[in-house]
């Protein structure tokens, strides 16, 4: 069973969110994408953040071992390769998407990352903000409030050099193109098809999000199951 952030978020308006919320989530995300060992706690001045980060890393490592590892693709992390029984469950799964879709989406890579969720949150629930360890729970709540079971976002999987001046867009600032969030595959297909069929297409895929409480869980669905060569960035 997936472990959850034990640090509570205040419901009263104007009350600061404890830094332990973000620390735990950051540690969890780092660990579940770093098989097979628990990553080292970063050197930071705030002991509350560091302690929570360590707790989150232990939880993320445990979940990775029992439920499968997740790739921090949009953070530029190299894909972990299975090295033994403890991390052999990492890899693509059947996407479950229909075969008669406008393009083939055979694989779903379990990933983790706040960047795509920040983009989705900004488009799907403008004004909600995000960050501080709250992005996943805010997007999950917005989906619940609107009765939406999952979201899609078309993305380019071959990043270009990031823009010289930051745009504030967490994907574009890392060199990825993305389109507009949509609630169904049919709604997002036209955007992705256009990107696939441009004269010099990059590898293209979809980010698929299904609410997972506070977690920054996503699936990466590369068109045709084609992933670009790996890079660290």
JSON list of C-alpha atoms in Angstrom, two decimals:
[
{"chain": "A", "resi": 1, "resn": "UNK", "atom": "CA", "xyz": [0.00, 0.00, 0.00]},
{"chain": "A", "resi": 2, "resn": "UNK", "atom": "CA", "xyz": [1.34, 3.41, -1.00]},
{"chain": "A", "resi": 3, "resn": "UNK", "atom": "CA", "xyz": [2.58, 5.44, 1.98]},
{"chain": "A", "resi": 4, "resn": "UNK", "atom": "CA", "xyz": [1.33, 8.99, 2.40]},
{"chain": "A", "resi": 5, "resn": "UNK", "atom": "CA", "xyz": [2.68, 12.25, 3.72]},
{"chain": "A", "resi": 6, "resn": "UNK", "atom": "CA", "xyz": [2.22, 12.27, 7.52]},
{"chain": "A", "resi": 7, "resn": "UNK", "atom": "CA", "xyz": [2.67, 16.05, 7.76]},
{"chain": "A", "resi": 8, "resn": "UNK", "atom": "CA", "xyz": [-0.71, 17.74, 7.95]},
{"chain": "A", "resi": 9, "resn": "UNK", "atom": "CA", "xyz": [-1.63, 20.81, 5.92]},
{"chain": "A", "resi": 10, "resn": "UNK", "atom": "CA", "xyz": [-3.47, 23.56, 7.82]},
{"chain": "A", "resi": 11, "resn": "UNK", "atom": "CA", "xyz": [-7.00, 24.24, 6.62]},
{"chain": "A", "resi": 12, "resn": "UNK", "atom": "CA", "xyz": [-7.25, 27.69, 8.20]},
{"chain": "A", "resi": 13, "resn": "UNK", "atom": "CA", "xyz": [-6.72, 30.57, 5.73]},
{"chain": "A", "resi": 14, "resn": "UNK", "atom": "CA", "xyz": [-3.46, 32.46, 6.04]},
{"chain": "A", "resi": 15, "resn": "UNK", "atom": "CA", "xyz": [-1.63, 29.78, 8.03]},
{"chain": "A", "resi": 16, "resn": "UNK", "atom": "CA", "xyz": [1.78, 28.86, 6.66]},
{"chain": "A", "resi": 17, "resn": "UNK", "atom": "CA", "xyz": [2.25, 25.31, 5.39]},
{"chain": "A", "resi": 18, "resn": "UNK", "atom": "CA", "xyz": [4.86, 23.53, 7.55]},
{"chain": "A", "resi": 19, "resn": "UNK", "atom": "CA", "xyz": [8.08, 22.97, 5.63]},
{"chain": "A", "resi": 20, "resn": "UNK", "atom": "CA", "xyz": [7.90, 19.31, 6.59]},
{"chain": "A", "resi": 21, "resn": "UNK", "atom": "CA", "xyz": [5.13, 18.84, 4.01]},
{"chain": "A", "resi": 22, "resn": "UNK", "atom": "CA", "xyz": [7.47, 19.81, 1.18]},
{"chain": "A", "resi": 23, "resn": "UNK", "atom": "CA", "xyz": [10.46, 18.06, 2.73]},
{"chain": "A", "resi": 24, "resn": "UNK", "atom": "CA", "xyz": [8.67, 14.70, 2.99]},
{"chain": "A", "resi": 25, "resn": "UNK", "atom": "CA", "xyz": [7.33, 14.94, -0.56]},
{"chain": "A", "resi": 26, "resn": "UNK", "atom": "CA", "xyz": [10.71, 15.90, -2.01]},
{"chain": "A", "resi": 27, "resn": "UNK", "atom": "CA", "xyz": [12.39, 13.00, -0.25]},
{"chain": "A", "resi": 28, "resn": "UNK", "atom": "CA", "xyz": [9.70, 10.57, -1.35]},
{"chain": "A", "resi": 29, "resn": "UNK", "atom": "CA", "xyz": [9.90, 11.65, -5.00]},
{"chain": "A", "resi": 30, "resn": "UNK", "atom": "CA", "xyz": [13.69, 11.40, -5.02]},
{"chain": "A", "resi": 31, "resn": "UNK", "atom": "CA", "xyz": [13.74, 7.95, -3.46]},
{"chain": "A", "resi": 32, "resn": "UNK", "atom": "CA", "xyz": [11.03, 6.29, -5.53]},
{"chain": "A", "resi": 33, "resn": "UNK", "atom": "CA", "xyz": [12.98, 7.30, -8.65]},
{"chain": "A", "resi": 34, "resn": "UNK", "atom": "CA", "xyz": [16.39, 6.19, -7.35]},
{"chain": "A", "resi": 35, "resn": "UNK", "atom": "CA", "xyz": [16.62, 2.39, -7.08]},
{"chain": "A", "resi": 36, "resn": "UNK", "atom": "CA", "xyz": [17.74, 0.47, -5.23]},
{"chain": "A", "resi": 37, "resn": "UNK", "atom": "CA", "xyz": [19.13, 2.32, -2.18]},
{"chain": "A", "resi": 38, "resn": "UNK", "atom": "CA", "xyz": [17.80, 5.16, -0.02]},
{"chain": "A", "resi": 39, "resn": "UNK", "atom": "CA", "xyz": [19.36, 8.43, -1.30]},
{"chain": "A", "resi": 40, "resn": "UNK", "atom": "CA", "xyz": [21.38, 10.63, 1.02]},
{"chain": "A", "resi": 41, "resn": "UNK", "atom": "CA", "xyz": [19.61, 13.53, 2.69]},
{"chain": "A", "resi": 42, "resn": "UNK", "atom": "CA", "xyz": [20.68, 16.87, 1.14]},
{"chain": "A", "resi": 43, "resn": "UNK", "atom": "CA", "xyz": [22.69, 19.29, 3.25]},
{"chain": "A", "resi": 44, "resn": "UNK", "atom": "CA", "xyz": [20.26, 22.06, 4.20]},
{"chain": "A", "resi": 45, "resn": "UNK", "atom": "CA", "xyz": [20.08, 24.50, 7.10]},
{"chain": "A", "resi": 46, "resn": "UNK", "atom": "CA", "xyz": [16.48, 23.73, 8.02]},
{"chain": "A", "resi": 47, "resn": "UNK", "atom": "CA", "xyz": [16.53, 20.64, 10.23]},
{"chain": "A", "resi": 48, "resn": "UNK", "atom": "CA", "xyz": [12.74, 20.23, 9.99]},
{"chain": "A", "resi": 49, "resn": "UNK", "atom": "CA", "xyz": [12.99, 19.98, 6.21]},
{"chain": "A", "resi": 50, "resn": "UNK", "atom": "CA", "xyz": [15.95, 17.59, 6.42]},
{"chain": "A", "resi": 51, "resn": "UNK", "atom": "CA", "xyz": [14.25, 15.29, 8.94]},
{"chain": "A", "resi": 52, "resn": "UNK", "atom": "CA", "xyz": [11.07, 15.19, 6.87]},
{"chain": "A", "resi": 53, "resn": "UNK", "atom": "CA", "xyz": [13.09, 14.58, 3.69]},
{"chain": "A", "resi": 54, "resn": "UNK", "atom": "CA", "xyz": [14.73, 11.57, 5.32]},
{"chain": "A", "resi": 55, "resn": "UNK", "atom": "CA", "xyz": [11.35, 10.20, 6.39]},
{"chain": "A", "resi": 56, "resn": "UNK", "atom": "CA", "xyz": [9.99, 10.68, 2.89]},
{"chain": "A", "resi": 57, "resn": "UNK", "atom": "CA", "xyz": [13.02, 9.01, 1.32]},
{"chain": "A", "resi": 58, "resn": "UNK", "atom": "CA", "xyz": [12.58, 5.92, 3.50]},
{"chain": "A", "resi": 59, "resn": "UNK", "atom": "CA", "xyz": [8.91, 5.74, 2.49]},
{"chain": "A", "resi": 60, "resn": "UNK", "atom": "CA", "xyz": [9.67, 6.25, -1.19]},
{"chain": "A", "resi": 61, "resn": "UNK", "atom": "CA", "xyz": [12.34, 3.56, -1.20]},
{"chain": "A", "resi": 62, "resn": "UNK", "atom": "CA", "xyz": [9.99, 1.11, 0.53]},
{"chain": "A", "resi": 63, "resn": "UNK", "atom": "CA", "xyz": [7.21, 1.83, -1.98]},
{"chain": "A", "resi": 64, "resn": "UNK", "atom": "CA", "xyz": [9.63, 1.51, -4.89]},
{"chain": "A", "resi": 65, "resn": "UNK", "atom": "CA", "xyz": [10.70, -1.92, -3.72]},
{"chain": "A", "resi": 66, "resn": "UNK", "atom": "CA", "xyz": [7.16, -3.20, -3.19]},
{"chain": "A", "resi": 67, "resn": "UNK", "atom": "CA", "xyz": [5.11, -1.32, -5.80]},
{"chain": "A", "resi": 68, "resn": "UNK", "atom": "CA", "xyz": [7.64, -0.48, -8.51]},
{"chain": "A", "resi": 69, "resn": "UNK", "atom": "CA", "xyz": [10.04, 2.37, -9.18]},
{"chain": "A", "resi": 70, "resn": "UNK", "atom": "CA", "xyz": [9.08, 5.56, -10.98]},
{"chain": "A", "resi": 71, "resn": "UNK", "atom": "CA", "xyz": [11.22, 7.45, -13.48]},
{"chain": "A", "resi": 72, "resn": "UNK", "atom": "CA", "xyz": [11.85, 11.18, -12.89]},
{"chain": "A", "resi": 73, "resn": "UNK", "atom": "CA", "xyz": [11.88, 11.69, -16.66]},
{"chain": "A", "resi": 74, "resn": "UNK", "atom": "CA", "xyz": [11.22, 15.43, -16.80]},
{"chain": "A", "resi": 75, "resn": "UNK", "atom": "CA", "xyz": [13.93, 16.08, -14.21]},
{"chain": "A", "resi": 76, "resn": "UNK", "atom": "CA", "xyz": [16.49, 14.64, -16.65]},
{"chain": "A", "resi": 77, "resn": "UNK", "atom": "CA", "xyz": [17.19, 11.58, -14.54]},
{"chain": "A", "resi": 78, "resn": "UNK", "atom": "CA", "xyz": [18.69, 8.60, -16.39]},
{"chain": "A", "resi": 79, "resn": "UNK", "atom": "CA", "xyz": [16.30, 5.67, -16.49]},
{"chain": "A", "resi": 80, "resn": "UNK", "atom": "CA", "xyz": [17.18, 3.13, -13.77]},
{"chain": "A", "resi": 81, "resn": "UNK", "atom": "CA", "xyz": [17.93, -0.32, -15.12]},
{"chain": "A", "resi": 82, "resn": "UNK", "atom": "CA", "xyz": [16.92, -3.45, -13.18]},
{"chain": "A", "resi": 83, "resn": "UNK", "atom": "CA", "xyz": [19.86, -4.87, -11.22]},
{"chain": "A", "resi": 84, "resn": "UNK", "atom": "CA", "xyz": [18.23, -7.58, -9.18]},
{"chain": "A", "resi": 85, "resn": "UNK", "atom": "CA", "xyz": [15.10, -8.78, -7.50]},
{"chain": "A", "resi": 86, "resn": "UNK", "atom": "CA", "xyz": [14.76, -5.63, -5.40]},
{"chain": "A", "resi": 87, "resn": "UNK", "atom": "CA", "xyz": [14.34, -3.31, -8.39]},
{"chain": "A", "resi": 88, "resn": "UNK", "atom": "CA", "xyz": [13.31, -5.67, -11.17]},
{"chain": "A", "resi": 89, "resn": "UNK", "atom": "CA", "xyz": [9.76, -4.29, -11.31]},
{"chain": "A", "resi": 90, "resn": "UNK", "atom": "CA", "xyz": [10.86, -1.01, -12.88]},
{"chain": "A", "resi": 91, "resn": "UNK", "atom": "CA", "xyz": [9.81, -0.65, -16.50]},
{"chain": "A", "resi": 92, "resn": "UNK", "atom": "CA", "xyz": [6.92, 0.06, -18.87]},
{"chain": "A", "resi": 93, "resn": "UNK", "atom": "CA", "xyz": [3.46, -1.41, -18.48]},
{"chain": "A", "resi": 94, "resn": "UNK", "atom": "CA", "xyz": [0.60, -1.90, -20.89]},
{"chain": "A", "resi": 95, "resn": "UNK", "atom": "CA", "xyz": [-0.95, 1.55, -21.28]},
{"chain": "A", "resi": 96, "resn": "UNK", "atom": "CA", "xyz": [-4.51, 0.25, -21.41]},
{"chain": "A", "resi": 97, "resn": "UNK", "atom": "CA", "xyz": [-5.31, 2.82, -24.10]},
{"chain": "A", "resi": 98, "resn": "UNK", "atom": "CA", "xyz": [-7.46, 1.68, -27.07]},
{"chain": "A", "resi": 99, "resn": "UNK", "atom": "CA", "xyz": [-5.69, 0.25, -30.11]},
{"chain": "A", "resi": 100, "resn": "UNK", "atom": "CA", "xyz": [-7.86, 2.29, -32.46]},
{"chain": "A", "resi": 101, "resn": "UNK", "atom": "CA", "xyz": [-6.52, 5.60, -31.12]},
{"chain": "A", "resi": 102, "resn": "UNK", "atom": "CA", "xyz": [-5.18, 8.11, -33.71]},
{"chain": "A", "resi": 103, "resn": "UNK", "atom": "CA", "xyz": [-1.68, 6.79, -32.90]},
{"chain": "A", "resi": 104, "resn": "UNK", "atom": "CA", "xyz": [-0.23, 3.85, -31.06]},
{"chain": "A", "resi": 105, "resn": "UNK", "atom": "CA", "xyz": [0.26, 4.22, -27.30]},
{"chain": "A", "resi": 106, "resn": "UNK", "atom": "CA", "xyz": [1.31, 0.72, -26.25]},
{"chain": "A", "resi": 107, "resn": "UNK", "atom": "CA", "xyz": [3.42, 1.61, -23.22]},
{"chain": "A", "resi": 108, "resn": "UNK", "atom": "CA", "xyz": [2.93, 3.50, -19.99]},
{"chain": "A", "resi": 109, "resn": "UNK", "atom": "CA", "xyz": [6.10, 4.31, -18.09]},
{"chain": "A", "resi": 110, "resn": "UNK", "atom": "CA", "xyz": [5.39, 4.97, -14.39]},
{"chain": "A", "resi": 111, "resn": "UNK", "atom": "CA", "xyz": [6.98, 8.34, -13.65]},
{"chain": "A", "resi": 112, "resn": "UNK", "atom": "CA", "xyz": [7.10, 10.90, -10.90]},
{"chain": "A", "resi": 113, "resn": "UNK", "atom": "CA", "xyz": [7.49, 14.62, -11.29]},
{"chain": "A", "resi": 114, "resn": "UNK", "atom": "CA", "xyz": [5.97, 17.88, -10.15]},
{"chain": "A", "resi": 115, "resn": "UNK", "atom": "CA", "xyz": [6.70, 19.80, -13.37]},
{"chain": "A", "resi": 116, "resn": "UNK", "atom": "CA", "xyz": [3.96, 18.29, -15.54]},
{"chain": "A", "resi": 117, "resn": "UNK", "atom": "CA", "xyz": [1.51, 18.52, -12.63]},
{"chain": "A", "resi": 118, "resn": "UNK", "atom": "CA", "xyz": [2.25, 22.21, -12.20]},
{"chain": "A", "resi": 119, "resn": "UNK", "atom": "CA", "xyz": [1.43, 22.77, -15.87]},
{"chain": "A", "resi": 120, "resn": "UNK", "atom": "CA", "xyz": [-1.78, 20.74, -15.59]},
{"chain": "A", "resi": 121, "resn": "UNK", "atom": "CA", "xyz": [-2.82, 22.53, -12.40]},
{"chain": "A", "resi": 122, "resn": "UNK", "atom": "CA", "xyz": [-2.27, 25.97, -13.93]},
{"chain": "A", "resi": 123, "resn": "UNK", "atom": "CA", "xyz": [-4.43, 25.08, -16.95]},
{"chain": "A", "resi": 124, "resn": "UNK", "atom": "CA", "xyz": [-7.06, 22.93, -15.23]},
{"chain": "A", "resi": 125, "resn": "UNK", "atom": "CA", "xyz": [-7.52, 24.93, -12.03]},
{"chain": "A", "resi": 126, "resn": "UNK", "atom": "CA", "xyz": [-6.09, 28.44, -12.57]},
{"chain": "A", "resi": 127, "resn": "UNK", "atom": "CA", "xyz": [-5.21, 30.30, -9.43]},
{"chain": "A", "resi": 128, "resn": "UNK", "atom": "CA", "xyz": [-4.60, 27.26, -7.25]},
{"chain": "A", "resi": 129, "resn": "UNK", "atom": "CA", "xyz": [-0.87, 27.84, -7.17]},
{"chain": "A", "resi": 130, "resn": "UNK", "atom": "CA", "xyz": [1.05, 24.71, -6.32]},
{"chain": "A", "resi": 131, "resn": "UNK", "atom": "CA", "xyz": [4.52, 24.06, -4.99]},
{"chain": "A", "resi": 132, "resn": "UNK", "atom": "CA", "xyz": [5.47, 23.70, -1.31]},
{"chain": "A", "resi": 133, "resn": "UNK", "atom": "CA", "xyz": [4.60, 20.01, -1.52]},
{"chain": "A", "resi": 134, "resn": "UNK", "atom": "CA", "xyz": [0.95, 20.80, -2.34]},
{"chain": "A", "resi": 135, "resn": "UNK", "atom": "CA", "xyz": [0.80, 20.35, -6.12]},
{"chain": "A", "resi": 136, "resn": "UNK", "atom": "CA", "xyz": [-0.37, 16.74, -6.16]},
{"chain": "A", "resi": 137, "resn": "UNK", "atom": "CA", "xyz": [-3.08, 17.21, -3.56]},
{"chain": "A", "resi": 138, "resn": "UNK", "atom": "CA", "xyz": [-4.35, 20.43, -5.17]},
{"chain": "A", "resi": 139, "resn": "UNK", "atom": "CA", "xyz": [-4.65, 18.79, -8.58]},
{"chain": "A", "resi": 140, "resn": "UNK", "atom": "CA", "xyz": [-6.28, 15.69, -7.08]},
{"chain": "A", "resi": 141, "resn": "UNK", "atom": "CA", "xyz": [-8.83, 17.90, -5.28]},
{"chain": "A", "resi": 142, "resn": "UNK", "atom": "CA", "xyz": [-9.55, 19.88, -8.45]},
{"chain": "A", "resi": 143, "resn": "UNK", "atom": "CA", "xyz": [-10.20, 16.63, -10.33]},
{"chain": "A", "resi": 144, "resn": "UNK", "atom": "CA", "xyz": [-12.49, 15.39, -7.56]},
{"chain": "A", "resi": 145, "resn": "UNK", "atom": "CA", "xyz": [-14.42, 18.68, -7.46]},
{"chain": "A", "resi": 146, "resn": "UNK", "atom": "CA", "xyz": [-14.98, 18.51, -11.23]},
{"chain": "A", "resi": 147, "resn": "UNK", "atom": "CA", "xyz": [-15.65, 14.78, -11.38]},
{"chain": "A", "resi": 148, "resn": "UNK", "atom": "CA", "xyz": [-12.63, 14.11, -13.63]},
{"chain": "A", "resi": 149, "resn": "UNK", "atom": "CA", "xyz": [-10.91, 10.73, -13.39]},
{"chain": "A", "resi": 150, "resn": "UNK", "atom": "CA", "xyz": [-7.77, 11.51, -15.40]},
{"chain": "A", "resi": 151, "resn": "UNK", "atom": "CA", "xyz": [-6.03, 14.19, -17.44]},
{"chain": "A", "resi": 152, "resn": "UNK", "atom": "CA", "xyz": [-3.77, 14.15, -20.48]},
{"chain": "A", "resi": 153, "resn": "UNK", "atom": "CA", "xyz": [-1.05, 16.58, -21.61]},
{"chain": "A", "resi": 154, "resn": "UNK", "atom": "CA", "xyz": [0.75, 16.27, -24.98]},
{"chain": "A", "resi": 155, "resn": "UNK", "atom": "CA", "xyz": [4.51, 16.72, -24.67]},
{"chain": "A", "resi": 156, "resn": "UNK", "atom": "CA", "xyz": [7.65, 16.61, -26.75]},
{"chain": "A", "resi": 157, "resn": "UNK", "atom": "CA", "xyz": [10.01, 13.94, -25.43]},
{"chain": "A", "resi": 158, "resn": "UNK", "atom": "CA", "xyz": [13.13, 15.37, -27.10]},
{"chain": "A", "resi": 159, "resn": "UNK", "atom": "CA", "xyz": [13.99, 18.53, -25.21]},
{"chain": "A", "resi": 160, "resn": "UNK", "atom": "CA", "xyz": [15.52, 21.46, -27.02]},
{"chain": "A", "resi": 161, "resn": "UNK", "atom": "CA", "xyz": [17.94, 23.80, -25.27]},
{"chain": "A", "resi": 162, "resn": "UNK", "atom": "CA", "xyz": [16.04, 25.70, -22.56]},
{"chain": "A", "resi": 163, "resn": "UNK", "atom": "CA", "xyz": [15.15, 29.32, -23.33]},
{"chain": "A", "resi": 164, "resn": "UNK", "atom": "CA", "xyz": [17.74, 31.95, -22.47]},
{"chain": "A", "resi": 165, "resn": "UNK", "atom": "CA", "xyz": [15.26, 33.72, -20.21]},
{"chain": "A", "resi": 166, "resn": "UNK", "atom": "CA", "xyz": [13.09, 31.64, -17.84]},
{"chain": "A", "resi": 167, "resn": "UNK", "atom": "CA", "xyz": [9.42, 31.67, -18.76]},
{"chain": "A", "resi": 168, "resn": "UNK", "atom": "CA", "xyz": [8.05, 30.36, -15.47]},
{"chain": "A", "resi": 169, "resn": "UNK", "atom": "CA", "xyz": [6.78, 27.25, -17.24]},
{"chain": "A", "resi": 170, "resn": "UNK", "atom": "CA", "xyz": [8.46, 24.25, -15.57]},
{"chain": "A", "resi": 171, "resn": "UNK", "atom": "CA", "xyz": [8.45, 22.16, -18.77]},
{"chain": "A", "resi": 172, "resn": "UNK", "atom": "CA", "xyz": [9.31, 24.82, -21.33]},
{"chain": "A", "resi": 173, "resn": "UNK", "atom": "CA", "xyz": [12.12, 26.09, -19.10]},
{"chain": "A", "resi": 174, "resn": "UNK", "atom": "CA", "xyz": [13.70, 22.64, -19.41]},
{"chain": "A", "resi": 175, "resn": "UNK", "atom": "CA", "xyz": [13.30, 22.63, -23.20]},
{"chain": "A", "resi": 176, "resn": "UNK", "atom": "CA", "xyz": [10.12, 20.54, -23.53]},
{"chain": "A", "resi": 177, "resn": "UNK", "atom": "CA", "xyz": [7.19, 21.53, -25.72]},
{"chain": "A", "resi": 178, "resn": "UNK", "atom": "CA", "xyz": [3.75, 20.89, -24.29]},
{"chain": "A", "resi": 179, "resn": "UNK", "atom": "CA", "xyz": [0.20, 21.48, -25.40]},
{"chain": "A", "resi": 180, "resn": "UNK", "atom": "CA", "xyz": [-3.04, 22.01, -23.52]},
{"chain": "A", "resi": 181, "resn": "UNK", "atom": "CA", "xyz": [-4.39, 19.72, -20.81]},
{"chain": "A", "resi": 182, "resn": "UNK", "atom": "CA", "xyz": [-7.42, 17.64, -21.81]},
{"chain": "A", "resi": 183, "resn": "UNK", "atom": "CA", "xyz": [-9.79, 15.29, -20.04]},
{"chain": "A", "resi": 184, "resn": "UNK", "atom": "CA", "xyz": [-9.96, 12.59, -22.72]},
{"chain": "A", "resi": 185, "resn": "UNK", "atom": "CA", "xyz": [-7.66, 10.98, -25.25]},
{"chain": "A", "resi": 186, "resn": "UNK", "atom": "CA", "xyz": [-9.89, 12.23, -28.05]},
{"chain": "A", "resi": 187, "resn": "UNK", "atom": "CA", "xyz": [-9.54, 15.81, -26.83]},
{"chain": "A", "resi": 188, "resn": "UNK", "atom": "CA", "xyz": [-5.76, 15.66, -26.75]},
{"chain": "A", "resi": 189, "resn": "UNK", "atom": "CA", "xyz": [-5.22, 13.59, -29.92]},
{"chain": "A", "resi": 190, "resn": "UNK", "atom": "CA", "xyz": [-5.39, 16.50, -32.36]},
{"chain": "A", "resi": 191, "resn": "UNK", "atom": "CA", "xyz": [-2.62, 18.39, -30.56]},
{"chain": "A", "resi": 192, "resn": "UNK", "atom": "CA", "xyz": [-0.34, 15.37, -30.41]},
{"chain": "A", "resi": 193, "resn": "UNK", "atom": "CA", "xyz": [-1.01, 14.39, -34.04]},
{"chain": "A", "resi": 194, "resn": "UNK", "atom": "CA", "xyz": [-0.05, 17.89, -35.16]},
{"chain": "A", "resi": 195, "resn": "UNK", "atom": "CA", "xyz": [3.23, 17.64, -33.24]},
{"chain": "A", "resi": 196, "resn": "UNK", "atom": "CA", "xyz": [3.98, 14.18, -34.61]},
{"chain": "A", "resi": 197, "resn": "UNK", "atom": "CA", "xyz": [3.40, 15.21, -38.22]},
{"chain": "A", "resi": 198, "resn": "UNK", "atom": "CA", "xyz": [5.35, 18.47, -38.37]},
{"chain": "A", "resi": 199, "resn": "UNK", "atom": "CA", "xyz": [8.14, 18.42, -41.01]},
{"chain": "A", "resi": 200, "resn": "UNK", "atom": "CA", "xyz": [10.89, 17.56, -38.51]},
{"chain": "A", "resi": 201, "resn": "UNK", "atom": "CA", "xyz": [9.06, 15.92, -35.63]},
{"chain": "A", "resi": 202, "resn": "UNK", "atom": "CA", "xyz": [10.52, 15.33, -32.23]},
{"chain": "A", "resi": 203, "resn": "UNK", "atom": "CA", "xyz": [9.52, 12.25, -30.33]},
{"chain": "A", "resi": 204, "resn": "UNK", "atom": "CA", "xyz": [6.13, 12.95, -28.87]},
{"chain": "A", "resi": 205, "resn": "UNK", "atom": "CA", "xyz": [4.07, 11.47, -26.09]},
{"chain": "A", "resi": 206, "resn": "UNK", "atom": "CA", "xyz": [1.35, 12.07, -23.56]},
{"chain": "A", "resi": 207, "resn": "UNK", "atom": "CA", "xyz": [1.53, 12.63, -19.85]},
{"chain": "A", "resi": 208, "resn": "UNK", "atom": "CA", "xyz": [-1.41, 10.87, -18.21]},
{"chain": "A", "resi": 209, "resn": "UNK", "atom": "CA", "xyz": [-2.42, 11.81, -14.68]},
{"chain": "A", "resi": 210, "resn": "UNK", "atom": "CA", "xyz": [-4.85, 9.98, -12.43]},
{"chain": "A", "resi": 211, "resn": "UNK", "atom": "CA", "xyz": [-5.41, 11.43, -8.93]},
{"chain": "A", "resi": 212, "resn": "UNK", "atom": "CA", "xyz": [-3.16, 9.76, -6.38]},
{"chain": "A", "resi": 213, "resn": "UNK", "atom": "CA", "xyz": [-3.79, 11.76, -3.20]},
{"chain": "A", "resi": 214, "resn": "UNK", "atom": "CA", "xyz": [-0.81, 14.06, -2.64]},
{"chain": "A", "resi": 215, "resn": "UNK", "atom": "CA", "xyz": [1.64, 12.16, -4.83]},
{"chain": "A", "resi": 216, "resn": "UNK", "atom": "CA", "xyz": [3.20, 13.52, -8.02]},
{"chain": "A", "resi": 217, "resn": "UNK", "atom": "CA", "xyz": [2.55, 10.29, -9.93]},
{"chain": "A", "resi": 218, "resn": "UNK", "atom": "CA", "xyz": [2.18, 10.37, -13.71]},
{"chain": "A", "resi": 219, "resn": "UNK", "atom": "CA", "xyz": [2.38, 7.93, -16.61]},
{"chain": "A", "resi": 220, "resn": "UNK", "atom": "CA", "xyz": [4.47, 8.73, -19.68]},
{"chain": "A", "resi": 221, "resn": "UNK", "atom": "CA", "xyz": [2.95, 7.32, -22.89]},
{"chain": "A", "resi": 222, "resn": "UNK", "atom": "CA", "xyz": [5.40, 7.67, -25.80]},
{"chain": "A", "resi": 223, "resn": "UNK", "atom": "CA", "xyz": [3.78, 7.63, -29.23]},
{"chain": "A", "resi": 224, "resn": "UNK", "atom": "CA", "xyz": [4.51, 4.28, -30.84]},
{"chain": "A", "resi": 225, "resn": "UNK", "atom": "CA", "xyz": [6.38, 3.26, -27.70]},
{"chain": "A", "resi": 226, "resn": "UNK", "atom": "CA", "xyz": [9.41, 5.21, -29.01]},
{"chain": "A", "resi": 227, "resn": "UNK", "atom": "CA", "xyz": [11.57, 6.84, -26.36]},
{"chain": "A", "resi": 228, "resn": "UNK", "atom": "CA", "xyz": [14.37, 9.22, -27.40]},
{"chain": "A", "resi": 229, "resn": "UNK", "atom": "CA", "xyz": [18.00, 8.51, -26.47]},
{"chain": "A", "resi": 230, "resn": "UNK", "atom": "CA", "xyz": [18.59, 9.21, -22.82]},
{"chain": "A", "resi": 231, "resn": "UNK", "atom": "CA", "xyz": [20.27, 12.36, -21.68]},
{"chain": "A", "resi": 232, "resn": "UNK", "atom": "CA", "xyz": [21.08, 13.89, -18.33]},
{"chain": "A", "resi": 233, "resn": "UNK", "atom": "CA", "xyz": [20.05, 17.49, -17.90]}
]
